[in-house]
Amino acid sequence: MSTKKGLNLTLKIWRQKNNKSKGQFETYKISDVSTDSSFLEMLDMLNENLINEGQEPIAFDHDCREGICGMCSLYINGRPHGPDTGITTCQLHMRMFQDGETIHIEPWRSAAFPIIKDLVTDRSSFDRVMAAGGFISVNTSGNTLDANAILVPKEDADNAMDAAACIGCGACVATCKNGSAMLFVGAKVTQLALLPQGRIEAERRVLNMVKAMDEEGFGNCSNTGACEVECPKGITLSVIAKMNREYMAAAIDKG
Amino acid sequence: MSKLDSKIPAGPLADKWKNHKDHMNLVSPNNRDKIDIIVVGTGLAGGSAAATLAEQGYNVKAFCYQDSPRRAHSIAAQGGINAAKNYQGDGDSVYRLFYDTIKGGDYRSREANVYRLAEVSSSIIDQCVAQGVPFGREYGGQLDNRSFGGVQVKRTFYAKGQTGQQLLLGAYSAMSRQIGKGRIKMYNRHEMLELVIVDGKARGIIARNLVTGEIEKHSAHAVVIASGGYGNVYFLSTNAMGSNVSAAWKIHKKGAYFANPCFVQIHPTCIPVHGTAQSKLTLMSESLRNSGRIWVPKNIEDAVAIREGKLKAENIPAENRDYYLERRYPAFGNLVPRDVASRAAKERCDAGYGIENNETHEGVYLDFSTEILKKGNEAAIEKNIHNPTPQQIYDLGKAWIEEKYGNLFVMYEKITADNPYVTPMKIYPAVHYTMGGVWVDYNLQSTIPGCFVIGEANFSDHGANRLGASALMQGLADGYFVLPYTIADYLAADIRTGAIPTDTPEFTTAEKEIQDKVNFFINNKGNHSVDYFHKKLGHIMWNKVGMGRTPEGLKEAIREIEEVRRDFWADVKVPGDANGMNMELEKAFRVADFLELGQLMAMDALEREESCGGHFRWDHATPEGEAERDDEHFKYVAAWEYQGDNINQEVVHKEDLIYENIEVKTRSYK
Ligand SMILES: Cc1cc2nc3c(=O)[nH]c(=O)nc-3n(C[C@H](O)[C@H](O)[C@H](O)COP(=O)(O)OP(=O)(O)OC[C@H]3O[C@@H](n4cnc5c(N)ncnc54)[C@H](O)[C@@H]3O)c2cc1C
Ligand code: SF4
Ligand code: FES
């Protein structure tokens, strides 16, 4: 059972007015933070204090606050989504921290995710990679086959679901020393490659997505595996292997 | 004069939609690229609509306030989506889905709309499977189904506990395809702040670019609002933090009627409030009620001991547990509809049996131990394990639960630090879904010509109470299969109109109004943050316009909200400037609208002198405390018309609900 405690903390937070200005760390103190609060609730508290003192609150991205929309980000003490595994920042709770601790909070840092303000970055490069091929080309008219006419082995459906669980948060890119987006792209390629509906355009898909990924300035994968460690949804390196196989086959085919 | 014409097509119920489609005007393919359509919102409703309209050949401009359409609130839906496929052969049919939905909605929805919803439901599944949505499958490769609260068949399709996510990613991928082709122009991080009407027709919007702060004018031949629900009027809810009513409220202020605002769904299975710093409540999927049993201690001393941390749930023997849903509603047990389950939990907690160890005492148990035992035994037999040990049974049962609900259990443990495989989950009702919304006719058009409203933002399909797994169904039905037809009927008149210019007085005036409001917020020398006012509003709403309502309470709420509104405009403080990202400014616009809507919700709740679905009036209850509906006087849709700043002067119009195909009955789950 959780025993609630009030923490006193020092926060070192990256402040940056906009994309054009230079940023720097600022230090803030906060007291009596409930260990039952989430990390973002702690930031809400801080913001409320800042507003009351007439300062500008800290901008950070968030929406669902339950680990599914992929909107929250934050580099906390040198790790994307902070010191816990398998979670997003909104799922991080203050019971993970000690009274008196100093916490460093930074935005995602990657060339492909430019900073917009404070802790907010622009991840629309992911959307552009998706628009290059992250879909099955099917009319949305509903005049398709009866759903059960497409049989999918349970195992394939389950594996496709595991890959499809990616929330597009960008932690994989943020943590990668090369800024590679292979885990994100590999997850989509794998999901669609596993399903019979997705097979027909698999070659085109992987070629286009990889091309778009390179154009967006994401780095290459050197198999360090940091992405897998930080992914909140447990996407594994196997999706990168799968993507590489798909890519090789497609490239040879087109060769 | 009332503008309420529901435009329900004539003819037998089962043929209405088909006949209507056969006789609607069309826009021929070569004319579609002469037409622009704005879609506000990229959740299931807006995303599916934008993709479909673009595919048909219209020029679509889509807007969302998040950084990507993939993050719309629909992403959070967990449990599943209904469809009358009858794959399980358990007697499901279009009629039965229609019937359950009407009954579940306490006979306050439109027959024709609901029938159409049931009718197109099975196409949704076909569509999503074709798009690659990885629904749960059986070993034979066929789709699997589960059952949900309020129904007695298995018609719910699911993708683990992430159904909304997968359906939204399906719609998002269809959108992405059209974005790639240049047929959808996507405006991320843009918020619609005003509707522009030219010659009586919706012709565009004013939006704020949330990155640069620029106020932008966008024109189109029609505007589709798909901006989701307004549950965040309560501050705490299961909705995403940014969910708001602004788009819907702005069109209301421009002439669209707002229907049944008091119909709010309180979801029975959420994680209880932990303290005053709380920002958001988390839902535990309703599908858990398939496997979990809900109880509180039978003896009040045990409840007290639990709250004081002196006793653990798992140490209370079965005979000292009150499985109050099974006791009160033997036919449906733990699967009664949401309003019934929520009220029953409140009743037990109000009576002192709540188990949460904080000031609220609000919480009941959702216990999986019986299911773990049962599934463990079944699995042992299946695996030919004779004389399994209790540990083996437990392990097998746990594995079964893990496979089915694993991610939810992890989520729960992350939030509460309790292991729900050992200690039963603690749950309590929370504001979840809003059945009220903009009034629309059968074509999903509001009372403003050319302004259509789809998904949770409209009112039409769920009545006073929404059954589980039917919001996703409605969002996609509207977006993929209904709106694309009905909007063509309207747009057929516009093929010669040409592009709508944005340099007209209508656009300039609307732009200036928004600019003035931005300036006001930035310059107001107030003392309190936006959240300060939002929390005040939420407090009033939860206590007086929440799970149980009284005439006195509602009157107080109206007065108190007016006061908060006055204070807000006098004393709100928005730091920072307008030329760039300013999240406090975004919130200020949204809370200003919530304050007005909150007042209207209380007015609507006061006016509706009956108990109905999510609207429970203490002065309209049976002696056993069950809701007492009044069909004779209230079988109508209350559609409110804006009359200016003083919300108290809004005028209510009534659309009578006519049931020709269903016998209106008292809802009983005993
Ligand atoms: C936790 C949770 C679980 C749920 N589980 C289920 C379930 O299992 N089954 C089920 O059927 N239903 C479920 N629901 C309900 C269902 O998810 C929603 O009702 C449904 O997704 C609403 O879809 P929508 O497209 O109407 O709106 P939303 O998905 O809310 O989308 C709203 C869109 O509008 C945009 N927007 C809003 N205002 C503006 C503005 N002013 N300017 C620009 N853009 C704007 C947003 O950016 C967003 O894109 C659940 C809901 C929650 C919260
Ligand atoms: S692969 Fe994981 S870390 Fe990368 S975007 Fe997807 S969910 Fe986030
Ligand atoms: S806010 Fe949605 S994942 Fe964190």
Short mmCIF file of N, CA and C and ligand atoms in Angstrom, two decimals, chain A residues 62-72 88 90, ligand 3:
data_model
loop_
_atom_site.label_atom_id
_atom_site.label_comp_id
_atom_site.label_asym_id
_atom_site.label_seq_id
_atom_site.Cartn_x
_atom_site.Cartn_y
_atom_site.Cartn_z
N HIS A 62 1.72 17.31 -23.46
CA HIS A 62 1.00 16.22 -22.78
C HIS A 62 -0.42 16.26 -23.26
N ASP A 63 -1.15 15.16 -23.15
CA ASP A 63 -2.60 15.24 -23.39
C ASP A 63 -3.34 14.15 -22.64
N CYS A 64 -3.16 12.89 -23.03
CA CYS A 64 -4.00 11.84 -22.42
C CYS A 64 -3.69 11.63 -20.95
N ARG A 65 -2.45 11.81 -20.58
CA ARG A 65 -1.97 11.52 -19.23
C ARG A 65 -2.27 10.11 -18.78
N GLU A 66 -2.32 9.20 -19.72
CA GLU A 66 -2.38 7.81 -19.31
C GLU A 66 -1.53 6.90 -20.20
N GLY A 67 -0.49 7.46 -20.77
CA GLY A 67 0.49 6.62 -21.43
C GLY A 67 0.12 6.09 -22.79
N ILE A 68 -0.79 6.76 -23.49
CA ILE A 68 -1.23 6.17 -24.74
C ILE A 68 -1.17 7.12 -25.93
N CYS A 69 -1.21 8.43 -25.70
CA CYS A 69 -1.26 9.34 -26.86
C CYS A 69 0.13 9.62 -27.42
N GLY A 70 1.16 9.41 -26.59
CA GLY A 70 2.52 9.64 -27.05
C GLY A 70 2.93 11.09 -27.09
N MET A 71 2.12 11.95 -26.52
CA MET A 71 2.40 13.38 -26.62
C MET A 71 3.46 13.84 -25.61
N CYS A 72 3.45 13.28 -24.41
CA CYS A 72 4.41 13.75 -23.41
C CYS A 72 5.81 13.26 -23.79
N THR A 88 5.63 6.05 -19.97
CA THR A 88 5.79 7.40 -20.50
C THR A 88 5.93 8.35 -19.31
N CYS A 90 4.01 10.76 -18.37
CA CYS A 90 2.78 10.96 -17.61
C CYS A 90 2.49 9.80 -16.67
S1 FES C 3 0.32 12.40 -22.06
FE1 FES C 3 -0.30 10.86 -23.45
S2 FES C 3 1.32 9.46 -23.32
FE2 FES C 3 1.82 10.87 -21.79
#
